[in-house]
Short mmCIF file of C-alpha atoms in Angstrom, two decimals:
data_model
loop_
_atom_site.label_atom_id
_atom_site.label_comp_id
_atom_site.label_asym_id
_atom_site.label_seq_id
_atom_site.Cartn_x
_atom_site.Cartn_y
_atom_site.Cartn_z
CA UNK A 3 -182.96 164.60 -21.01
CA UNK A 4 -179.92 166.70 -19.87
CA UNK A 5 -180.69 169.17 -23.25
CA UNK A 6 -184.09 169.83 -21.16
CA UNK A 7 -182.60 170.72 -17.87
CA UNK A 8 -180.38 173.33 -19.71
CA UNK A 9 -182.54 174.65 -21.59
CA UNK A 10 -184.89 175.51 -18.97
CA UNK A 11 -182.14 176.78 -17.56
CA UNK A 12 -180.84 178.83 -20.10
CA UNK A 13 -184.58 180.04 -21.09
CA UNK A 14 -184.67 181.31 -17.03
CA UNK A 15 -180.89 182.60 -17.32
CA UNK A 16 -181.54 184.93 -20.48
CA UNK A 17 -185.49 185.89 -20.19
CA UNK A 18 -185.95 189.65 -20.34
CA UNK A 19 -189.68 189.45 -18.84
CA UNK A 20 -189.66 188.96 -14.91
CA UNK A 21 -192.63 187.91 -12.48
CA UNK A 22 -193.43 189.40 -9.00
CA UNK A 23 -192.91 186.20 -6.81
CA UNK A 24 -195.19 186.06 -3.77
CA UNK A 25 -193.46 186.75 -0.50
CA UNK A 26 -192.52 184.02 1.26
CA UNK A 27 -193.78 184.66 4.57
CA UNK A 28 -191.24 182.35 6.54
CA UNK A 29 -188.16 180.76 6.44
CA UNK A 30 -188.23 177.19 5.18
CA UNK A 31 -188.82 175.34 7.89
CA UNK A 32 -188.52 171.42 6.11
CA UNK A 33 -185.45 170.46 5.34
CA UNK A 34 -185.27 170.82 1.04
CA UNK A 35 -185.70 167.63 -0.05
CA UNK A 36 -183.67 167.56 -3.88
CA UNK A 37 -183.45 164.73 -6.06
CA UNK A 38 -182.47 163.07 -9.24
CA UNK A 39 -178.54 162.37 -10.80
CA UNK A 40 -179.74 164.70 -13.30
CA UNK A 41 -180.34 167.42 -11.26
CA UNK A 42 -177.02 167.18 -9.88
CA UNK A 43 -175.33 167.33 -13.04
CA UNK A 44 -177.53 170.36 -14.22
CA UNK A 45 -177.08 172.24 -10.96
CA UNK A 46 -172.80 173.04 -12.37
CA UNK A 47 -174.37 174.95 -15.68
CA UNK A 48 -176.32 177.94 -15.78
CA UNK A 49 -178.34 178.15 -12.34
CA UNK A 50 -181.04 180.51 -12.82
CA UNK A 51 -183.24 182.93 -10.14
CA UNK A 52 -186.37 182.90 -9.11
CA UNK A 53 -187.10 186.36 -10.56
CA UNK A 54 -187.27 185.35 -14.65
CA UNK A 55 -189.68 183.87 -16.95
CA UNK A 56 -190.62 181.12 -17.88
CA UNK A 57 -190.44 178.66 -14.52
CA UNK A 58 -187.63 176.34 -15.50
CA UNK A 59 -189.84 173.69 -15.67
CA UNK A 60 -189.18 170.10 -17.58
CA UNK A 61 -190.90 166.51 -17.39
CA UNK A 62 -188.94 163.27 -16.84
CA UNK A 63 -190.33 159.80 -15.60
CA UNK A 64 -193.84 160.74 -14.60
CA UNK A 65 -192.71 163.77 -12.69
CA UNK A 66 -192.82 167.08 -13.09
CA UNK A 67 -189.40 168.45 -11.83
CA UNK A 68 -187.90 172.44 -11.29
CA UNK A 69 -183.87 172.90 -12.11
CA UNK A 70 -182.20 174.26 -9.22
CA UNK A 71 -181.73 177.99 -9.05
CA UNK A 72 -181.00 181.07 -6.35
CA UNK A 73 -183.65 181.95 -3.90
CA UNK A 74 -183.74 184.09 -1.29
CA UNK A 75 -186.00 183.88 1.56
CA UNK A 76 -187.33 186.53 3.72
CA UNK A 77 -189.78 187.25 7.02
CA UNK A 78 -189.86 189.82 9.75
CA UNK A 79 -188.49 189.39 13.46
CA UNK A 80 -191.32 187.45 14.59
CA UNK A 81 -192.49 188.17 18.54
CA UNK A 82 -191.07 184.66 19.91
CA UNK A 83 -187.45 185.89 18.22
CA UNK A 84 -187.28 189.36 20.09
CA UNK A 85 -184.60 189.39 22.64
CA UNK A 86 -182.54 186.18 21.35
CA UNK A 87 -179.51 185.53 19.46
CA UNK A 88 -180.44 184.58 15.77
CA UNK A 89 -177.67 181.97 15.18
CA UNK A 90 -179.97 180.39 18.37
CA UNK A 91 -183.24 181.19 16.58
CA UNK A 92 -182.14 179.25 13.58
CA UNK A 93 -180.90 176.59 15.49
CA UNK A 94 -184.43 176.08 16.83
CA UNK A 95 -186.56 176.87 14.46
CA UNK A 96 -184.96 175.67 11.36
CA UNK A 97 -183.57 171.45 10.94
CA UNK A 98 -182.63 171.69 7.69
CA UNK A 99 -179.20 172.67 7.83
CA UNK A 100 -176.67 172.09 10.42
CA UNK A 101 -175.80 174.30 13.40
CA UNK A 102 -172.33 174.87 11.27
CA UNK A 103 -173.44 175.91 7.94
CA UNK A 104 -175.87 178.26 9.88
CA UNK A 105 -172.49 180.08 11.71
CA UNK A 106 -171.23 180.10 8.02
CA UNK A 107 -173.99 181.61 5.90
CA UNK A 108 -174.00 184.33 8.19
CA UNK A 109 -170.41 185.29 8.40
CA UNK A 110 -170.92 185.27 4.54
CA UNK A 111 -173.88 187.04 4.42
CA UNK A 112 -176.08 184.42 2.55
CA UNK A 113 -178.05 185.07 5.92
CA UNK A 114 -178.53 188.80 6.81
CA UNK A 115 -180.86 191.11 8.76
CA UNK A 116 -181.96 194.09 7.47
CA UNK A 117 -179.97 193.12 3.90
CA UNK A 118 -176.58 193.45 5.64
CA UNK A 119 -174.31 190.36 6.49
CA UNK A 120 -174.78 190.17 10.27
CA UNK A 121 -173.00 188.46 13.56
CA UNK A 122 -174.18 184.61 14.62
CA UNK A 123 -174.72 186.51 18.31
CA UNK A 124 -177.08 189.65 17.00
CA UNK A 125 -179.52 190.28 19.31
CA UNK A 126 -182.81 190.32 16.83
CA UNK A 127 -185.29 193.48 17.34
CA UNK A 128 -188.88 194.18 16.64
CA UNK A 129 -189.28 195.35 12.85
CA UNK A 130 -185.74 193.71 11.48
CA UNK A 131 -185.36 191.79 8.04
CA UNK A 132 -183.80 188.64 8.19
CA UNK A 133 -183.29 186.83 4.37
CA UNK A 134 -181.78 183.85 3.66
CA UNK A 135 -180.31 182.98 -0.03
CA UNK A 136 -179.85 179.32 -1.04
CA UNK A 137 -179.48 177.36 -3.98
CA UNK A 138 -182.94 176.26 -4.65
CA UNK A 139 -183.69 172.67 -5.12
CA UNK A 140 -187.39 171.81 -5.13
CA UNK A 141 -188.27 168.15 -4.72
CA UNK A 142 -190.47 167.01 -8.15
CA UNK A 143 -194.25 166.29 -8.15
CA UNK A 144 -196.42 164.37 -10.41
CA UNK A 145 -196.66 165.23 -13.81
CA UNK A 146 -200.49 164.96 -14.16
CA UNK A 147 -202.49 167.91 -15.41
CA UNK A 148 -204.42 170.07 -13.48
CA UNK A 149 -208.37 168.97 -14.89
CA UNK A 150 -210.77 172.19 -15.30
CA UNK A 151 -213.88 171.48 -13.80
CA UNK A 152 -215.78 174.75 -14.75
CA UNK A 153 -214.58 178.22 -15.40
CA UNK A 154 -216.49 181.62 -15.99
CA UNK A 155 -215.54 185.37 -15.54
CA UNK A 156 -215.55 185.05 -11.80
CA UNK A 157 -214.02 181.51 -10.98
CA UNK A 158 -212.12 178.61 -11.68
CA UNK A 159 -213.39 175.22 -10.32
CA UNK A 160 -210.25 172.24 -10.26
CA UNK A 161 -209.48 169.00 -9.69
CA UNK A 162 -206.38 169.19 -7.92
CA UNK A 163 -203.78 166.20 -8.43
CA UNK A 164 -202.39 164.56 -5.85
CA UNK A 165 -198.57 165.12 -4.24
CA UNK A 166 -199.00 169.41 -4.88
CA UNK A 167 -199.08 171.93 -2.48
CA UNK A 168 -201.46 174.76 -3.40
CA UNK A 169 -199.19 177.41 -2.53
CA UNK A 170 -195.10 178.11 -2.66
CA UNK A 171 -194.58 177.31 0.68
CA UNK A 172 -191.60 175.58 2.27
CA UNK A 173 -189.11 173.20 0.43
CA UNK A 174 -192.15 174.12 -2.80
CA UNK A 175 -192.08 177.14 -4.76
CA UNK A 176 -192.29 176.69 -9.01
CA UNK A 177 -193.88 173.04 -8.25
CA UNK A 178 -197.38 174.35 -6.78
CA UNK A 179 -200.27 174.64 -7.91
CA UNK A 180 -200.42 178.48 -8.34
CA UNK A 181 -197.33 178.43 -9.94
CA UNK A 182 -198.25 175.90 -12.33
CA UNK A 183 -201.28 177.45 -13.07
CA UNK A 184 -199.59 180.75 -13.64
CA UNK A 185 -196.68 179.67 -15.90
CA UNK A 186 -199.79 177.72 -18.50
CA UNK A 187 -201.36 180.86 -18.33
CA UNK A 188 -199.20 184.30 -18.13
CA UNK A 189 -196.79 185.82 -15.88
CA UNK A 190 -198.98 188.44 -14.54
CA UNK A 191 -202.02 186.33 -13.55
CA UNK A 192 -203.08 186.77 -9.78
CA UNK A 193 -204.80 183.84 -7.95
CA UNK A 194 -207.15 183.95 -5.61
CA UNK A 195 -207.65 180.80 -3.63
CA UNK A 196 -211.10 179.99 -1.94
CA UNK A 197 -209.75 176.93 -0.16
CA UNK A 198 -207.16 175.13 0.88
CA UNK A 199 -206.23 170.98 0.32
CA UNK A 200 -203.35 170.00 2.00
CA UNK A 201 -200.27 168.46 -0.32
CA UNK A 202 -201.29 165.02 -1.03
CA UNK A 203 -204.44 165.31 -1.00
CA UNK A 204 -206.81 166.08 -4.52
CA UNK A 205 -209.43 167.12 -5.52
CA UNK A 206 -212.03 170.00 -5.96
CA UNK A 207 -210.72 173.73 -5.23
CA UNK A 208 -212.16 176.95 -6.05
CA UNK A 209 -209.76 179.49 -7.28
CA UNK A 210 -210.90 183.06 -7.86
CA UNK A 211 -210.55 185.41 -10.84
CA UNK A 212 -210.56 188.95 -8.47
CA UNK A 213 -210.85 189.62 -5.00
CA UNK A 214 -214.39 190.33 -4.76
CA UNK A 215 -215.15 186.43 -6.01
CA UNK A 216 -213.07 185.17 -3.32
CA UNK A 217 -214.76 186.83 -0.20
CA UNK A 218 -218.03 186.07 -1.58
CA UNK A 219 -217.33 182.17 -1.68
CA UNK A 220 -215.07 182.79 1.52
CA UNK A 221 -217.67 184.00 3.35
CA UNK A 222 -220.19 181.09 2.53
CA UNK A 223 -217.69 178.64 3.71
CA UNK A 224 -216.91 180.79 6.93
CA UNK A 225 -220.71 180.38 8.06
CA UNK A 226 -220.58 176.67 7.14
CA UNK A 227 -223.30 177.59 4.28
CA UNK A 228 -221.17 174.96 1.97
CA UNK A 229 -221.15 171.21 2.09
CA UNK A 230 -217.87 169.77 1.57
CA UNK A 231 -217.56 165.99 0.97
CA UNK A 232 -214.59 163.94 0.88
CA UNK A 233 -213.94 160.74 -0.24
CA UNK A 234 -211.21 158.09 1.77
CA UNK A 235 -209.80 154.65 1.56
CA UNK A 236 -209.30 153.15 4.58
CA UNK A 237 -207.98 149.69 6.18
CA UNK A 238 -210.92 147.30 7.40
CA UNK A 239 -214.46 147.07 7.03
CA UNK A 240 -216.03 150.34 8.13
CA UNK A 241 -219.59 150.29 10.00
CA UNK A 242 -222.29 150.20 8.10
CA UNK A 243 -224.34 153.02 9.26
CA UNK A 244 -223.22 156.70 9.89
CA UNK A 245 -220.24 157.18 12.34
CA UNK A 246 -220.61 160.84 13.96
CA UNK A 247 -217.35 161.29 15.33
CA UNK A 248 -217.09 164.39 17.66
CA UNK A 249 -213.71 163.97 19.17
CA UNK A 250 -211.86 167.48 19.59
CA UNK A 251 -207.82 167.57 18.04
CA UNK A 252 -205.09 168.85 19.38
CA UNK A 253 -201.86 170.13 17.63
CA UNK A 254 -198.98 168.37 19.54
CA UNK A 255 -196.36 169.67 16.75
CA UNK A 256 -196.63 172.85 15.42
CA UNK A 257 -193.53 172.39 13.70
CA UNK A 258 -194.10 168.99 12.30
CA UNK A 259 -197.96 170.01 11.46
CA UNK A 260 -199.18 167.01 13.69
CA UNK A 261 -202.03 166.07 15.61
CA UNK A 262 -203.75 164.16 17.80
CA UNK A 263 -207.22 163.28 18.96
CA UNK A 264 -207.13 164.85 23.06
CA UNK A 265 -209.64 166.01 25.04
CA UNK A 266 -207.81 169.62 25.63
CA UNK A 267 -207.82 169.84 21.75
CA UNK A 268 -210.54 171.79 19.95
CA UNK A 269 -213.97 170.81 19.01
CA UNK A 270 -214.31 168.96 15.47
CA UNK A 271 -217.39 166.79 14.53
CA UNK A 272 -216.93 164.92 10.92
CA UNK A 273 -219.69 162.40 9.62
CA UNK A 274 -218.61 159.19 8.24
CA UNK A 275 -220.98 156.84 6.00
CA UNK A 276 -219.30 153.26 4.23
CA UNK A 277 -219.50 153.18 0.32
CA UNK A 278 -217.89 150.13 -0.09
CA UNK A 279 -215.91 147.01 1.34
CA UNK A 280 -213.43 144.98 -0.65
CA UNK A 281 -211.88 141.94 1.51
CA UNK A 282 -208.40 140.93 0.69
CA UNK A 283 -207.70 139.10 -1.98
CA UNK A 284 -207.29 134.83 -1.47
CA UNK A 285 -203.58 134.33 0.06
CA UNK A 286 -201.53 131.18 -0.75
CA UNK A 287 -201.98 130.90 2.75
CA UNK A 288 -205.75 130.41 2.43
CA UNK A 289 -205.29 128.90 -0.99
CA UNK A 290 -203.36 126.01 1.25
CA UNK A 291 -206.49 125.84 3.33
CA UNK A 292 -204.81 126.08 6.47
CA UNK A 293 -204.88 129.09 9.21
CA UNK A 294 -201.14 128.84 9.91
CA UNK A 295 -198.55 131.16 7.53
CA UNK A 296 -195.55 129.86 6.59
CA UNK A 297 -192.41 130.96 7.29
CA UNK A 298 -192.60 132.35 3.74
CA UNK A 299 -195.69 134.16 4.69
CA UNK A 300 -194.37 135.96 7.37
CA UNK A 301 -191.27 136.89 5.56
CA UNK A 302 -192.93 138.89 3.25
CA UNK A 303 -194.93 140.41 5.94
CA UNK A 304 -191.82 141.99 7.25
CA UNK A 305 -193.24 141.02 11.17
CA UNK A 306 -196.20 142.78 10.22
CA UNK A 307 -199.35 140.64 10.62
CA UNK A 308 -201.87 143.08 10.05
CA UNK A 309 -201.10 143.10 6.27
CA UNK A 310 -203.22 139.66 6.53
CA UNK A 311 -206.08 140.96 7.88
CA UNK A 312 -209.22 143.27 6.89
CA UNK A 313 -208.71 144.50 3.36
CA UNK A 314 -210.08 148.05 2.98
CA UNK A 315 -213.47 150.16 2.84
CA UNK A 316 -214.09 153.66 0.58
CA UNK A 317 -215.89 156.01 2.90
CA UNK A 318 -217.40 159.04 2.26
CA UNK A 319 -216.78 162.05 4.56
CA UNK A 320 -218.47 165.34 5.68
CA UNK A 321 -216.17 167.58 7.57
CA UNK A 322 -218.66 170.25 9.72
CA UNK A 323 -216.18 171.71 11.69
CA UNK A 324 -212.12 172.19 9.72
CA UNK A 325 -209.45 171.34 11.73
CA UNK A 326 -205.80 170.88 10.51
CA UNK A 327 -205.85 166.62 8.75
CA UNK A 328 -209.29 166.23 10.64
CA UNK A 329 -210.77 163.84 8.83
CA UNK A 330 -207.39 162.13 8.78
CA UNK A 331 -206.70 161.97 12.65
CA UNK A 332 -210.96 161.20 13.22
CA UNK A 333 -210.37 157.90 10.65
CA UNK A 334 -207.41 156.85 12.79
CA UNK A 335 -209.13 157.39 15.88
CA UNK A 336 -211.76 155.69 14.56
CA UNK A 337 -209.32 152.45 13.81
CA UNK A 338 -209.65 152.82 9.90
CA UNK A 339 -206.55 155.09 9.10
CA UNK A 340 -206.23 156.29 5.44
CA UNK A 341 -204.44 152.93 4.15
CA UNK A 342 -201.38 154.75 2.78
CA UNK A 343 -201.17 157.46 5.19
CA UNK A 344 -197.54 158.10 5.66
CA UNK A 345 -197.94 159.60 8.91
CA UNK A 346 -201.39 158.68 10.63
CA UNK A 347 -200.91 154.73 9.92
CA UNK A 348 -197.34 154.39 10.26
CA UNK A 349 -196.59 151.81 12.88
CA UNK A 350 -192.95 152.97 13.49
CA UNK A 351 -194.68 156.07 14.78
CA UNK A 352 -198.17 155.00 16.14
CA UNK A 353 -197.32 151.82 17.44
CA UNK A 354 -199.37 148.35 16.17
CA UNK A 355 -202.51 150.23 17.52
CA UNK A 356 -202.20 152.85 15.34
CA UNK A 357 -203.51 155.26 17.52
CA UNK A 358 -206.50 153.60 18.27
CA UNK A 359 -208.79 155.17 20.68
CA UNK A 360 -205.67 156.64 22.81
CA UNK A 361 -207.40 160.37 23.23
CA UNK A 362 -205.75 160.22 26.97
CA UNK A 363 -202.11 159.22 25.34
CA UNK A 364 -202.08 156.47 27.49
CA UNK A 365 -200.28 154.02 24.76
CA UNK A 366 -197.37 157.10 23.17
CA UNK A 367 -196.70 160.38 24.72
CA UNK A 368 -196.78 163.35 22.52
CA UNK A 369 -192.99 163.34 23.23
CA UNK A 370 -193.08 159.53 21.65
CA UNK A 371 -194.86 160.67 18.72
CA UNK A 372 -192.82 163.73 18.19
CA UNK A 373 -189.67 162.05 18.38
CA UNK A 374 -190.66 159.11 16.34
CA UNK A 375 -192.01 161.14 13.23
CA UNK A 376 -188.58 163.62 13.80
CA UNK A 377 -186.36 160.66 12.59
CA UNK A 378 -188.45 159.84 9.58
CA UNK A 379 -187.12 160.90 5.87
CA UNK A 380 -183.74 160.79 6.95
CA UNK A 381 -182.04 157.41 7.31
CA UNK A 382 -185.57 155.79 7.30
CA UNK A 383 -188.46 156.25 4.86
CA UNK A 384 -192.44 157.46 6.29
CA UNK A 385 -194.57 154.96 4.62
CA UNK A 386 -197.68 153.79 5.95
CA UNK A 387 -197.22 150.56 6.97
CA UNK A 388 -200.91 149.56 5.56
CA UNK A 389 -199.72 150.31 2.10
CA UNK A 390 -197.81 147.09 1.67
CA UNK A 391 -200.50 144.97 1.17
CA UNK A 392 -199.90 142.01 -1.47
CA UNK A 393 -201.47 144.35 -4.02
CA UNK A 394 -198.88 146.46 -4.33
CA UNK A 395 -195.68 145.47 -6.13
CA UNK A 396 -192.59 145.20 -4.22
CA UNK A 397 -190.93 148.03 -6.44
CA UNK A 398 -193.06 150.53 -4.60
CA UNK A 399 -192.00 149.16 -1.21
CA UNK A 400 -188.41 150.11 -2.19
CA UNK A 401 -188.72 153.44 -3.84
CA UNK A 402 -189.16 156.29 -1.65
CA UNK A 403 -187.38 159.29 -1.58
CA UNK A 404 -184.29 159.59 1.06
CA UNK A 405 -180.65 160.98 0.95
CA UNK A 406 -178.70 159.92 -1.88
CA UNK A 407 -175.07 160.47 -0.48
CA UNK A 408 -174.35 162.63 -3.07
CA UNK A 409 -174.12 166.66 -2.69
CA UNK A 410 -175.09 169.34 -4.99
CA UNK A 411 -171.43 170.42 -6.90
CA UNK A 412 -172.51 174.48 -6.10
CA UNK A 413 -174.06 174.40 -2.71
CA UNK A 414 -172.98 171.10 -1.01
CA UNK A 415 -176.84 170.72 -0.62
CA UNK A 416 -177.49 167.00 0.29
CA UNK A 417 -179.28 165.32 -2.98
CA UNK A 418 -182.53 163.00 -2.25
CA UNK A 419 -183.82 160.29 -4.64
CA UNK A 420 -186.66 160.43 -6.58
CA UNK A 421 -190.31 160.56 -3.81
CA UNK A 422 -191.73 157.20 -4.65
CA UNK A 423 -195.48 156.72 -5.06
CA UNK A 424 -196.74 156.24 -1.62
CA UNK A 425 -195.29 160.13 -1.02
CA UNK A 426 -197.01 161.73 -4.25
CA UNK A 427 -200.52 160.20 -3.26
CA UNK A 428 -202.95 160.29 -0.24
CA UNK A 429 -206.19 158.39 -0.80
CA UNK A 430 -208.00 161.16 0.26
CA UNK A 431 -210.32 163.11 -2.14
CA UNK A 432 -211.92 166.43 -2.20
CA UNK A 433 -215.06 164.87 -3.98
CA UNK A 434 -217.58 167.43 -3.53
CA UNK A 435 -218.44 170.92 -2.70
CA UNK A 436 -222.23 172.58 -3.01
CA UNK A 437 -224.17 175.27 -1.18
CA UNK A 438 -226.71 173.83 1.47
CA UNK A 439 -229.34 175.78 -0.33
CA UNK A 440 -229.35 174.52 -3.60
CA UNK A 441 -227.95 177.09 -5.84
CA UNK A 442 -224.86 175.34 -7.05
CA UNK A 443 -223.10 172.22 -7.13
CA UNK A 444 -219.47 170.69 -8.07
CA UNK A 445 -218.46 166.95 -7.93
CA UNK A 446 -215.24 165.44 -9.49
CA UNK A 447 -215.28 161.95 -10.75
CA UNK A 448 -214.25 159.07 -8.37
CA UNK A 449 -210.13 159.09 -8.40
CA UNK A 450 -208.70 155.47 -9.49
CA UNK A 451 -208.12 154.09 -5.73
CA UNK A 452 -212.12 154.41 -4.87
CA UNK A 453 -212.81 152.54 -8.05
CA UNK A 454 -213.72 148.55 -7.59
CA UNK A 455 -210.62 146.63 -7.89
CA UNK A 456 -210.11 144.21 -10.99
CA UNK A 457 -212.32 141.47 -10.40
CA UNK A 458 -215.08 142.90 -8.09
CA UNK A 459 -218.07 144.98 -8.30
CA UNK A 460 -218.62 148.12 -6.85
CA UNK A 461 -220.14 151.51 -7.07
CA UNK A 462 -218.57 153.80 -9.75
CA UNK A 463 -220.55 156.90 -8.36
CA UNK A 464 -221.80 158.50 -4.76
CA UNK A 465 -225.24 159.76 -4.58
CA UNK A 466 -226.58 162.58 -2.90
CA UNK A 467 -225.69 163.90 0.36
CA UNK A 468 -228.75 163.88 2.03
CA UNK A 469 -227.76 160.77 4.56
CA UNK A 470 -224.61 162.53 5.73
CA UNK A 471 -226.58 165.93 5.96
CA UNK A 472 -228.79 164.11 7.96
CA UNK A 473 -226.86 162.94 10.68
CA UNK A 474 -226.26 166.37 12.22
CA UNK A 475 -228.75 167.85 11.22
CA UNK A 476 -230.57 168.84 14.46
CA UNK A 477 -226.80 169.85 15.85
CA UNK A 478 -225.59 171.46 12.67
CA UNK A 479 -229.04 173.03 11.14
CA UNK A 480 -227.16 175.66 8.96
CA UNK A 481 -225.46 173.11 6.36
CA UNK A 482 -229.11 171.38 6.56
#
């Protein structure tokens, strides 16, 4: 596998074609996860830029992983930074580095402003530079393919895999979706996305051909013209009839991307309809016939007794209004978070509620929460704690991606291990998109985890969406 790695890295070293990069429009703001023994021993042979063609690109274990290479970041003095020192602007801003290496990089000029090596105590300005050059490691993704849906002269239709980001944006760059696109198709493609999906989650997205396809689909969605329908897995038997839930969310962490269901927040309505319900499968302890778990039993639950309880519903979901993990923070609201969501039914964070019906932050703070998620990924792995049920091997309870103790041997970059499976996966789907009035229509196939489980019967398809439509109807007559 190590003949891969450098010849990517050669192919990037000693192409004679470049690409225009996108602009990164901020620094990275996420500390760069890296990964992989491998990629530590490739990172002391050629190390390639971001400027040359092909994307050094190469497929190991499932994953689809990017050999380290120079990168250089870049964004103007943004209002917030006027006035203050930038070695303090990085210290807030930034947690991906230490204070230290900070003071370092810019008394050697891998951090300048206006392209010139600058002092830790510069007083930023209006209109100034600042760029940042590292040695680039990007943490891997899944190797699955990116499935055409449709394509004509005008647009490309996709079902987007789960554990990519859409765009090069923060500790991603080569492994997004654009990117990946762009190096199957040629260096000079341009595209044009309609929509957004956050990381882990799949499913349908529009991507444009030219500009003028873009604002015509862009402007449909911007008067709510176009259904969207999602599709979720989530702990416990879900209600049987439609679930309006009009609770408004509130960013408490701009940095960390969280939120919260609070009453200052702003308004978001999502309907909610029940496909299914599977009930956990028979435990030894039931098996025994008795009520009581053994000391065994509650062992393997870690001190966790909700892993006995519930077993888990697929739900369909219609997002009117499109709020930043809506339909996430509404389901855990709700009481039925996503069942492997790392961060919205994660007990370490949430508490054994989960963040249960706590709009006044009664139960955590936003200071709890904050502080809580902060720690995660470092010593400690995010996991959702409703992920370990007895269906899932014990391998996957282990694996997760964390510090290594080892360093990169050019840029004393802490390494991380490999992102385990409950970090390239959401069960959250971007099932369906269609305009309200009729004209077209794009649905994906039901992904794996919405699927009956061996042994049970279920439904293998969704119907129309007439009964979600219907629900808000009177309150939301322009998706009608």
């Amino acid at each position: 596998m190590m003949s891969q790695i450098r010849e990517a890295q050669r192919s990037l070293a000693t192409a004679s074609a470049a690409i225009s990069m996108p602009e990164i429009e901020t620094l990275d703001t996420i500390k760069p996860k890296t990964s992989m023994e491998d990629e530590e021993k490739a990172s002391d042979q050629v190390t390639p830029d971001a400027d040359a063609w092909p994307p050094p690109y190469y497929l190991e274990h499932g994953l689809r992983r990017v050999a380290p290479y120079h990168f250089t970041y870049k964004t103007w003095c943004k209002q917030r930074w006027r006035g203050r020192k930038l070695i303090d602007v990085f210290e807030s801003e930034f947690r991906d580095r230490p204070l230290a290496y900070y003071k370092n990089a810019m008394e050697t000029g891998q951090i300048c402003v206006d392209g010139k090596p600058t002092d830790p105590d510069h007083i930023l300005k209006n209109g100034e530079l600042v760029s940042h050059t590292i040695h680039r490691h990007e943490p891997p993704v899944t190797a699955d393919p990116t499935e055409i849906l449709h394509e004509d002269e005008d647009m490309i239709v996709i079902n987007k895999p789960s554990g990519i980001p859409v765009h090069p944006a923060g500790r991603y760059n080569f492994n997004s979706v654009i990117e990946i696109m762009k190096a199957e198709r040629h260096p000079e493609w341009i595209a044009y996305p309609c929509n957004r999906l956050d990381r882990l989650t799949s499913g349908i997205m529009f991507i444009a051909k030219h500009p003028k396809a873009a604002e015509g689909l862009g402007e449909q969605i911007k008067q709510r013209s176009v259904r969207k329908e999602y599709i979720a897995r989530v702990i416990g038997n879900f209600p049987d009839e439609e679930v309006v839930c009009n609770q408004p969310i509130l960013q408490i962490s701009p940095k960390l991307g969280l939120n919260r269901v609070r009453a200052s927040g702003k308004a978001a309505r999502t309907v909610f309809k029940k496909l299914a319900y599977y009930p956990p499968r028979e435990s030894q302890q039931q098996k025994r016939g008795s009520d009581a778990p053994t000391a065994g039993d509650v062992a393997r639950e870690g001190g966790k007794p909700w892993l006995r309880k519930k077993g888990y519903s697929i739900v369909r979901c219609l997002p009117v209004t499109g709020r930043t993990h809506q339909i996430r923070v509404h389901l855990q609201h709700l009481g039925h978070p996503i069942q492997n969501d790392p961060i919205y039914a994660n007990q370490r964070v949430w508490g054994v509620s989960l963040g249960h019906d706590d709009a006044e932050a009664l139960e955590n703070t936003d200071d709890d929460i904050i502080s809580r998620l902060n720690r995660m990924g470092k010593e400690e792995v995010a996991d959702a704690v409703a992920y370990h049920d007895e269906m899932v091997n014990v391998y996957y309870q282990q694996k997760a991606e964390k510090m290594s103790g080892k360093l990169c041997e050019v840029c004393d970059t802490p390494l991380y291990t490999d992102p385990g499976l409950q970090e390239l996966s959401l069960w959250l789907h971007s099932l369906r998109y269609e305009d309200a009035g009729g004209s077209w229509s794009y649905v994906s196939p039901l992904p794996g985890w919405a699927l009956p489980p061996s042994g049970m019967s279920g439904p293998t398809e969704v119907g129309g969406m007439e009964e979600l439509v219907s629900a808000v109807r009177d309150v939301n007559p322009e998706i009608a």
